[in-house]
PDB file of C-alpha atoms in Angstrom:
ATOM      1  CA  MET A   1     134.583  89.003 123.336  1.00 66.00           C
ATOM      2  CA  MET A   2     132.870  90.160 120.359  1.00 77.00           C
ATOM      3  CA  THR A   3     135.532  88.070 117.948  1.00 81.00           C
ATOM      4  CA  PRO A   4     134.990  84.444 119.803  1.00 82.00           C
ATOM      5  CA  ILE A   5     130.606  85.680 119.930  1.00 81.00           C
ATOM      6  CA  MET A   6     130.985  86.259 116.476  1.00 84.00           C
ATOM      7  CA  HIS A   7     133.059  82.743 116.248  1.00 82.00           C
ATOM      8  CA  TYR A   8     129.788  80.587 118.161  1.00 80.00           C
ATOM      9  CA  PHE A   9     126.777  82.155 115.725  1.00 82.00           C
ATOM     10  CA  GLN A  10     128.912  80.831 113.160  1.00 84.00           C
ATOM     11  CA  ASN A  11     129.758  77.051 114.378  1.00 86.00           C
ATOM     12  CA  ASP A  12     126.522  76.755 115.519  1.00 80.00           C
ATOM     13  CA  GLY A  13     123.909  79.122 115.041  1.00 82.00           C
ATOM     14  CA  GLY A  14     121.716  75.860 114.505  1.00 88.00           C
ATOM     15  CA  GLN A  15     122.004  74.995 117.427  1.00 90.00           C
ATOM     16  CA  TYR A  16     121.182  78.605 119.667  1.00 91.00           C
ATOM     17  CA  LEU A  17     118.509  78.344 118.340  1.00 92.00           C
ATOM     18  CA  GLN A  18     116.678  74.847 119.610  1.00 92.00           C
ATOM     19  CA  TYR A  19     117.887  76.606 123.338  1.00 92.00           C
ATOM     20  CA  VAL A  20     116.138  79.660 121.562  1.00 93.00           C
ATOM     21  CA  TRP A  21     113.239  77.029 121.064  1.00 93.00           C
ATOM     22  CA  GLU A  22     113.313  75.102 123.941  1.00 91.00           C
ATOM     23  CA  HIS A  23     113.874  78.452 126.291  1.00 92.00           C
ATOM     24  CA  LEU A  24     111.111  79.541 124.547  1.00 93.00           C
ATOM     25  CA  TYR A  25     107.897  76.621 124.494  1.00 93.00           C
ATOM     26  CA  LEU A  26     108.953  75.733 128.305  1.00 91.00           C
ATOM     27  CA  SER A  27     108.189  79.396 128.810  1.00 93.00           C
ATOM     28  CA  PHE A  28     104.520  79.249 127.341  1.00 93.00           C
ATOM     29  CA  ILE A  29     103.620  76.150 127.493  1.00 94.00           C
ATOM     30  CA  SER A  30     104.412  77.143 131.564  1.00 93.00           C
ATOM     31  CA  LEU A  31     102.882  80.358 131.412  1.00 95.00           C
ATOM     32  CA  ALA A  32      99.799  78.598 129.457  1.00 96.00           C
ATOM     33  CA  ILE A  33      99.287  76.147 131.835  1.00 95.00           C
ATOM     34  CA  SER A  34      99.111  78.740 135.062  1.00 94.00           C
ATOM     35  CA  MET A  35      97.207  81.098 133.187  1.00 95.00           C
ATOM     36  CA  ALA A  36      93.971  78.158 133.033  1.00 95.00           C
ATOM     37  CA  ILE A  37      94.328  78.104 136.403  1.00 93.00           C
ATOM     38  CA  ALA A  38      95.673  81.321 137.986  1.00 93.00           C
ATOM     39  CA  LEU A  39      92.387  82.948 135.933  1.00 93.00           C
ATOM     40  CA  PRO A  40      89.505  81.567 136.704  1.00 93.00           C
ATOM     41  CA  LEU A  41      90.284  81.283 140.451  1.00 92.00           C
ATOM     42  CA  GLY A  42      91.314  84.831 140.409  1.00 91.00           C
ATOM     43  CA  TYR A  43      87.833  85.700 138.560  1.00 91.00           C
ATOM     44  CA  LEU A  44      85.678  83.895 141.243  1.00 91.00           C
ATOM     45  CA  GLY A  45      88.222  84.819 144.088  1.00 89.00           C
ATOM     46  CA  SER A  46      87.356  88.581 143.142  1.00 87.00           C
ATOM     47  CA  ARG A  47      82.989  87.581 144.217  1.00 87.00           C
ATOM     48  CA  ILE A  48      84.054  84.842 147.229  1.00 87.00           C
ATOM     49  CA  ARG A  49      86.275  86.487 149.941  1.00 85.00           C
ATOM     50  CA  SER A  50      87.555  83.442 152.616  1.00 87.00           C
ATOM     51  CA  LEU A  51      88.127  82.300 148.530  1.00 85.00           C
ATOM     52  CA  ALA A  52      89.966  85.485 148.194  1.00 84.00           C
ATOM     53  CA  ALA A  53      92.584  84.899 151.103  1.00 86.00           C
ATOM     54  CA  VAL A  54      93.155  81.006 150.759  1.00 86.00           C
ATOM     55  CA  CYS A  55      94.834  82.435 148.335  1.00 83.00           C
ATOM     56  CA  THR A  56      96.026  85.370 148.620  1.00 82.00           C
ATOM     57  CA  ALA A  57      97.414  82.455 151.775  1.00 85.00           C
ATOM     58  CA  PHE A  58      98.820  80.268 148.802  1.00 80.00           C
ATOM     59  CA  THR A  59     100.569  82.694 146.436  1.00 81.00           C
ATOM     60  CA  GLN A  60     102.484  84.082 149.863  1.00 78.00           C
ATOM     61  CA  ALA A  61     103.320  80.302 150.658  1.00 77.00           C
ATOM     62  CA  LEU A  62     104.260  79.723 146.736  1.00 75.00           C
ATOM     63  CA  ARG A  63     107.085  82.834 146.673  1.00 75.00           C
ATOM     64  CA  ILE A  64     108.839  81.655 149.918  1.00 74.00           C
ATOM     65  CA  ILE A  65     110.010  78.615 147.762  1.00 71.00           C
ATOM     66  CA  PRO A  66     113.522  78.837 145.914  1.00 69.00           C
ATOM     67  CA  SER A  67     112.769  77.383 141.974  1.00 66.00           C
ATOM     68  CA  LEU A  68     115.477  75.942 141.778  1.00 63.00           C
ATOM     69  CA  ALA A  69     114.714  73.677 145.670  1.00 69.00           C
ATOM     70  CA  LEU A  70     111.159  72.931 144.093  1.00 70.00           C
ATOM     71  CA  LEU A  71     113.288  71.680 141.118  1.00 69.00           C
ATOM     72  CA  PHE A  72     115.065  69.033 142.900  1.00 69.00           C
ATOM     73  CA  LEU A  73     112.278  68.785 146.119  1.00 73.00           C
ATOM     74  CA  LEU A  74     110.003  67.335 142.263  1.00 71.00           C
ATOM     75  CA  ILE A  75     113.264  65.238 140.935  1.00 71.00           C
ATOM     76  CA  PRO A  76     112.775  61.987 142.976  1.00 74.00           C
ATOM     77  CA  PHE A  77     109.026  61.207 141.835  1.00 71.00           C
ATOM     78  CA  ILE A  78     108.462  62.388 137.980  1.00 72.00           C
ATOM     79  CA  GLY A  79     112.367  62.123 137.390  1.00 70.00           C
ATOM     80  CA  THR A  80     114.149  65.520 135.714  1.00 72.00           C
ATOM     81  CA  GLY A  81     113.056  66.947 132.061  1.00 72.00           C
ATOM     82  CA  MET A  82     110.437  68.561 131.182  1.00 82.00           C
ATOM     83  CA  LEU A  83     107.540  67.925 133.373  1.00 83.00           C
ATOM     84  CA  PRO A  84     109.155  68.708 136.591  1.00 82.00           C
ATOM     85  CA  ALA A  85     110.596  72.223 134.801  1.00 84.00           C
ATOM     86  CA  THR A  86     106.932  72.851 133.640  1.00 88.00           C
ATOM     87  CA  ILE A  87     105.870  72.018 137.450  1.00 85.00           C
ATOM     88  CA  ALA A  88     108.007  74.192 139.226  1.00 84.00           C
ATOM     89  CA  LEU A  89     107.760  77.271 136.732  1.00 88.00           C
ATOM     90  CA  VAL A  90     104.225  77.091 136.780  1.00 90.00           C
ATOM     91  CA  ALA A  91     104.311  77.542 140.452  1.00 86.00           C
ATOM     92  CA  LEU A  92     106.028  80.480 139.628  1.00 87.00           C
ATOM     93  CA  ALA A  93     104.756  82.242 138.092  1.00 90.00           C
ATOM     94  CA  LEU A  94     100.444  81.562 139.926  1.00 90.00           C
ATOM     95  CA  PRO A  95     101.359  84.668 142.265  1.00 90.00           C
ATOM     96  CA  PRO A  96     100.959  87.809 140.014  1.00 91.00           C
ATOM     97  CA  LEU A  97      99.132  86.476 137.964  1.00 93.00           C
ATOM     98  CA  LEU A  98      96.647  85.659 140.759  1.00 92.00           C
ATOM     99  CA  ILE A  99      96.941  88.077 143.085  1.00 92.00           C
ATOM    100  CA  ASN A 100      96.636  90.944 140.447  1.00 93.00           C
ATOM    101  CA  THR A 101      93.444  89.550 138.631  1.00 93.00           C
ATOM    102  CA  ILE A 102      91.746  88.965 141.794  1.00 92.00           C
ATOM    103  CA  LEU A 103      93.068  93.204 142.114  1.00 91.00           C
ATOM    104  CA  GLY A 104      91.862  93.673 138.172  1.00 91.00           C
ATOM    105  CA  PHE A 105      87.814  92.641 139.148  1.00 90.00           C
ATOM    106  CA  ASN A 106      87.797  94.177 141.970  1.00 90.00           C
ATOM    107  CA  GLU A 107      89.038  98.054 140.986  1.00 88.00           C
ATOM    108  CA  VAL A 108      85.578  97.919 138.649  1.00 85.00           C
ATOM    109  CA  SER A 109      83.200  99.886 139.650  1.00 82.00           C
ATOM    110  CA  PRO A 110      80.266  99.104 140.581  1.00 82.00           C
ATOM    111  CA  LEU A 111      79.036 101.445 138.664  1.00 84.00           C
ATOM    112  CA  TYR A 112      80.113 100.138 135.630  1.00 80.00           C
ATOM    113  CA  LYS A 113      77.509  97.021 137.015  1.00 77.00           C
ATOM    114  CA  GLU A 114      74.647  99.571 137.286  1.00 77.00           C
ATOM    115  CA  VAL A 115      75.154 101.237 134.692  1.00 78.00           C
ATOM    116  CA  GLY A 116      75.225  97.914 132.425  1.00 78.00           C
ATOM    117  CA  THR A 117      72.404  96.674 133.958  1.00 80.00           C
ATOM    118  CA  ALA A 118      70.128  99.053 133.252  1.00 77.00           C
ATOM    119  CA  LEU A 119      70.671  99.367 130.203  1.00 77.00           C
ATOM    120  CA  GLY A 120      69.526  95.489 130.381  1.00 78.00           C
ATOM    121  CA  MET A 121      72.415  93.433 130.660  1.00 80.00           C
ATOM    122  CA  ASP A 122      72.424  90.010 131.887  1.00 78.00           C
ATOM    123  CA  GLN A 123      75.076  88.935 134.350  1.00 80.00           C
ATOM    124  CA  ARG A 124      77.180  87.068 130.991  1.00 83.00           C
ATOM    125  CA  GLN A 125      77.251  90.666 129.496  1.00 81.00           C
ATOM    126  CA  LEU A 126      78.468  92.451 132.139  1.00 83.00           C
ATOM    127  CA  ARG A 127      80.929  90.345 132.551  1.00 84.00           C
ATOM    128  CA  ARG A 128      82.051  90.095 128.919  1.00 84.00           C
ATOM    129  CA  GLN A 129      81.726  93.682 128.316  1.00 84.00           C
ATOM    130  CA  VAL A 130      81.962  94.929 131.320  1.00 84.00           C
ATOM    131  CA  GLU A 131      84.219  93.317 133.946  1.00 86.00           C
ATOM    132  CA  ILE A 132      86.601  91.691 131.882  1.00 87.00           C
ATOM    133  CA  PRO A 133      87.065  94.679 129.161  1.00 87.00           C
ATOM    134  CA  LEU A 134      88.274  96.858 132.753  1.00 88.00           C
ATOM    135  CA  ALA A 135      89.965  94.314 134.824  1.00 89.00           C
ATOM    136  CA  LEU A 136      92.040  93.091 131.227  1.00 91.00           C
ATOM    137  CA  PRO A 137      94.861  96.596 131.942  1.00 90.00           C
ATOM    138  CA  TYR A 138      95.641  94.828 135.327  1.00 92.00           C
ATOM    139  CA  ILE A 139      96.052  90.985 134.521  1.00 93.00           C
ATOM    140  CA  LEU A 140      98.044  91.782 131.128  1.00 93.00           C
ATOM    141  CA  ASN A 141     100.219  93.675 134.545  1.00 93.00           C
ATOM    142  CA  GLY A 142     100.178  90.226 135.910  1.00 93.00           C
ATOM    143  CA  VAL A 143     100.556  88.163 132.344  1.00 94.00           C
ATOM    144  CA  LYS A 144     103.724  90.580 132.299  1.00 94.00           C
ATOM    145  CA  LEU A 145     105.616  89.934 135.512  1.00 92.00           C
ATOM    146  CA  ALA A 146     104.740  85.865 135.336  1.00 93.00           C
ATOM    147  CA  LEU A 147     106.560  85.571 131.997  1.00 93.00           C
ATOM    148  CA  VAL A 148     109.298  87.888 133.104  1.00 92.00           C
ATOM    149  CA  GLU A 149     109.682  85.817 135.833  1.00 89.00           C
ATOM    150  CA  ILE A 150     108.769  82.307 133.619  1.00 91.00           C
ATOM    151  CA  ILE A 151     111.700  83.158 130.804  1.00 92.00           C
ATOM    152  CA  ALA A 152     114.823  84.321 133.722  1.00 88.00           C
ATOM    153  CA  SER A 153     114.127  81.063 135.464  1.00 86.00           C
ATOM    154  CA  ALA A 154     113.407  78.671 133.501  1.00 87.00           C
ATOM    155  CA  THR A 155     117.035  78.491 133.266  1.00 87.00           C
ATOM    156  CA  LEU A 156     117.458  76.685 136.191  1.00 81.00           C
ATOM    157  CA  ALA A 157     115.485  73.714 134.021  1.00 78.00           C
ATOM    158  CA  THR A 158     119.311  73.133 132.760  1.00 77.00           C
ATOM    159  CA  TYR A 159     119.364  71.137 136.317  1.00 74.00           C
ATOM    160  CA  ILE A 160     117.671  68.700 135.201  1.00 73.00           C
ATOM    161  CA  GLY A 161     117.837  68.242 131.964  1.00 72.00           C
ATOM    162  CA  ALA A 162     114.643  70.566 130.804  1.00 76.00           C
ATOM    163  CA  GLY A 163     117.386  72.140 127.673  1.00 79.00           C
ATOM    164  CA  GLY A 164     117.357  76.350 126.891  1.00 86.00           C
ATOM    165  CA  LEU A 165     119.165  78.737 127.315  1.00 88.00           C
ATOM    166  CA  GLY A 166     120.483  77.232 130.562  1.00 87.00           C
ATOM    167  CA  THR A 167     122.664  75.536 129.011  1.00 88.00           C
ATOM    168  CA  LEU A 168     125.017  77.513 127.452  1.00 89.00           C
ATOM    169  CA  ILE A 169     125.222  79.359 131.370  1.00 87.00           C
ATOM    170  CA  PHE A 170     126.211  76.851 132.815  1.00 86.00           C
ATOM    171  CA  THR A 171     128.238  75.030 129.999  1.00 86.00           C
ATOM    172  CA  GLY A 172     129.690  78.433 130.188  1.00 87.00           C
ATOM    173  CA  LEU A 173     130.467  78.296 134.020  1.00 85.00           C
ATOM    174  CA  GLY A 174     131.561  74.561 133.856  1.00 85.00           C
ATOM    175  CA  LEU A 175     134.481  74.891 130.718  1.00 84.00           C
ATOM    176  CA  TYR A 176     135.308  78.749 132.396  1.00 85.00           C
ATOM    177  CA  ASN A 177     134.203  79.521 128.923  1.00 85.00           C
ATOM    178  CA  MET A 178     132.394  83.491 128.795  1.00 90.00           C
ATOM    179  CA  THR A 179     131.522  82.913 126.062  1.00 89.00           C
ATOM    180  CA  TYR A 180     129.300  81.173 126.584  1.00 90.00           C
ATOM    181  CA  VAL A 181     127.918  82.945 129.869  1.00 90.00           C
ATOM    182  CA  VAL A 182     127.491  86.100 127.875  1.00 91.00           C
ATOM    183  CA  ILE A 183     125.604  84.588 124.612  1.00 91.00           C
ATOM    184  CA  GLY A 184     122.705  82.563 127.854  1.00 90.00           C
ATOM    185  CA  GLY A 185     122.663  85.578 130.970  1.00 91.00           C
ATOM    186  CA  VAL A 186     122.697  88.517 127.479  1.00 92.00           C
ATOM    187  CA  SER A 187     119.854  86.295 124.989  1.00 94.00           C
ATOM    188  CA  VAL A 188     118.441  85.605 128.065  1.00 93.00           C
ATOM    189  CA  ALA A 189     117.585  89.348 129.074  1.00 93.00           C
ATOM    190  CA  LEU A 190     116.740  89.942 126.139  1.00 94.00           C
ATOM    191  CA  LEU A 191     114.268  87.621 125.407  1.00 94.00           C
ATOM    192  CA  SER A 192     112.916  88.924 128.674  1.00 92.00           C
ATOM    193  CA  LEU A 193     113.431  92.954 128.162  1.00 93.00           C
ATOM    194  CA  LEU A 194     111.314  92.379 125.244  1.00 93.00           C
ATOM    195  CA  SER A 195     108.190  90.423 126.583  1.00 92.00           C
ATOM    196  CA  MET A 196     108.205  93.403 129.405  1.00 92.00           C
ATOM    197  CA  VAL A 197     108.368  96.288 127.074  1.00 93.00           C
ATOM    198  CA  SER A 198     105.482  94.853 124.709  1.00 91.00           C
ATOM    199  CA  PHE A 199     103.155  94.351 127.449  1.00 91.00           C
ATOM    200  CA  ASP A 200     104.225  97.489 128.637  1.00 90.00           C
ATOM    201  CA  LEU A 201     102.690  98.391 125.155  1.00 90.00           C
ATOM    202  CA  VAL A 202      99.493  96.826 125.114  1.00 87.00           C
ATOM    203  CA  ILE A 203      98.777  97.236 128.013  1.00 85.00           C
ATOM    204  CA  ARG A 204      99.306 101.475 127.581  1.00 86.00           C
ATOM    205  CA  ARG A 205      97.506 101.044 124.037  1.00 84.00           C
ATOM    206  CA  MET A 206      94.336  99.534 126.588  1.00 77.00           C
ATOM    207  CA  LYS A 207      93.921 102.148 129.209  1.00 73.00           C
ATOM    208  CA  LYS A 208      94.249 104.542 126.084  1.00 73.00           C
ATOM    209  CA  ASN A 209      91.069 103.065 124.506  1.00 67.00           C
ATOM    210  CA  ALA A 210      89.668 103.083 127.368  1.00 60.00           C
TER     211      ALA A 210
END
C-alpha cells in the first residue's frame, strides 16, 4: 500500500495540495459564517429565555437533518458548487456553537458581575472584561466541535462539485482504488484530529490562566 501512496504524492502532489486547500477553504468559510450567526444569537439567548428556548428547538431540528439530504434538497434551488455546500455545513455547525455559547454565558457567576459593578464597570466593560473571558472556554469548545464536524462532513461536498478531499475518496471508490480512499480518508481524519488537539490545548491553557 505504501508504494502506490508514495507514487501518488510524487506524481500528483500538486493536485493533492489543491484538494487540501479546497477542503480547508470550504471548512473555514463555513465556520466563519456560522460563528457570525451563532455567537451574537447565543449571547442574546443567554439573556432572553424565550430566545434560548427557540434556539434550542432550532438546533435540535437541525441535528435531525442529515447533511447529505440537505445538500440534495438545496440543489433544485441554488444549483451545485460552493454555495449549497457552505449552507449545509453552516447548518451543521450552528447547533454546537449556539448551545455552547448560551451555556458559556449562563455559567458566568453573578458574583463576578457584582464585583465588576462594584468596581465601577458599565455593561460594556462587564461584557468585555468579565463575561466574554469566562465564557470563552465554552465558546471555544463549541467552535472545536463545529470545526471537527465541518471538516469531516465537507467530504460530502464532492457530490455537488465543491471539491475538497472527498474527491479523492469518491474517485477511489468509483475506480476501486483504495490508494485514493486511504489518502483522502486519512487526510480528513488528520485535519480533524489536528483541529481538535489544537483547540484542546488552547482551552486548557485558558482555563489555567483564568
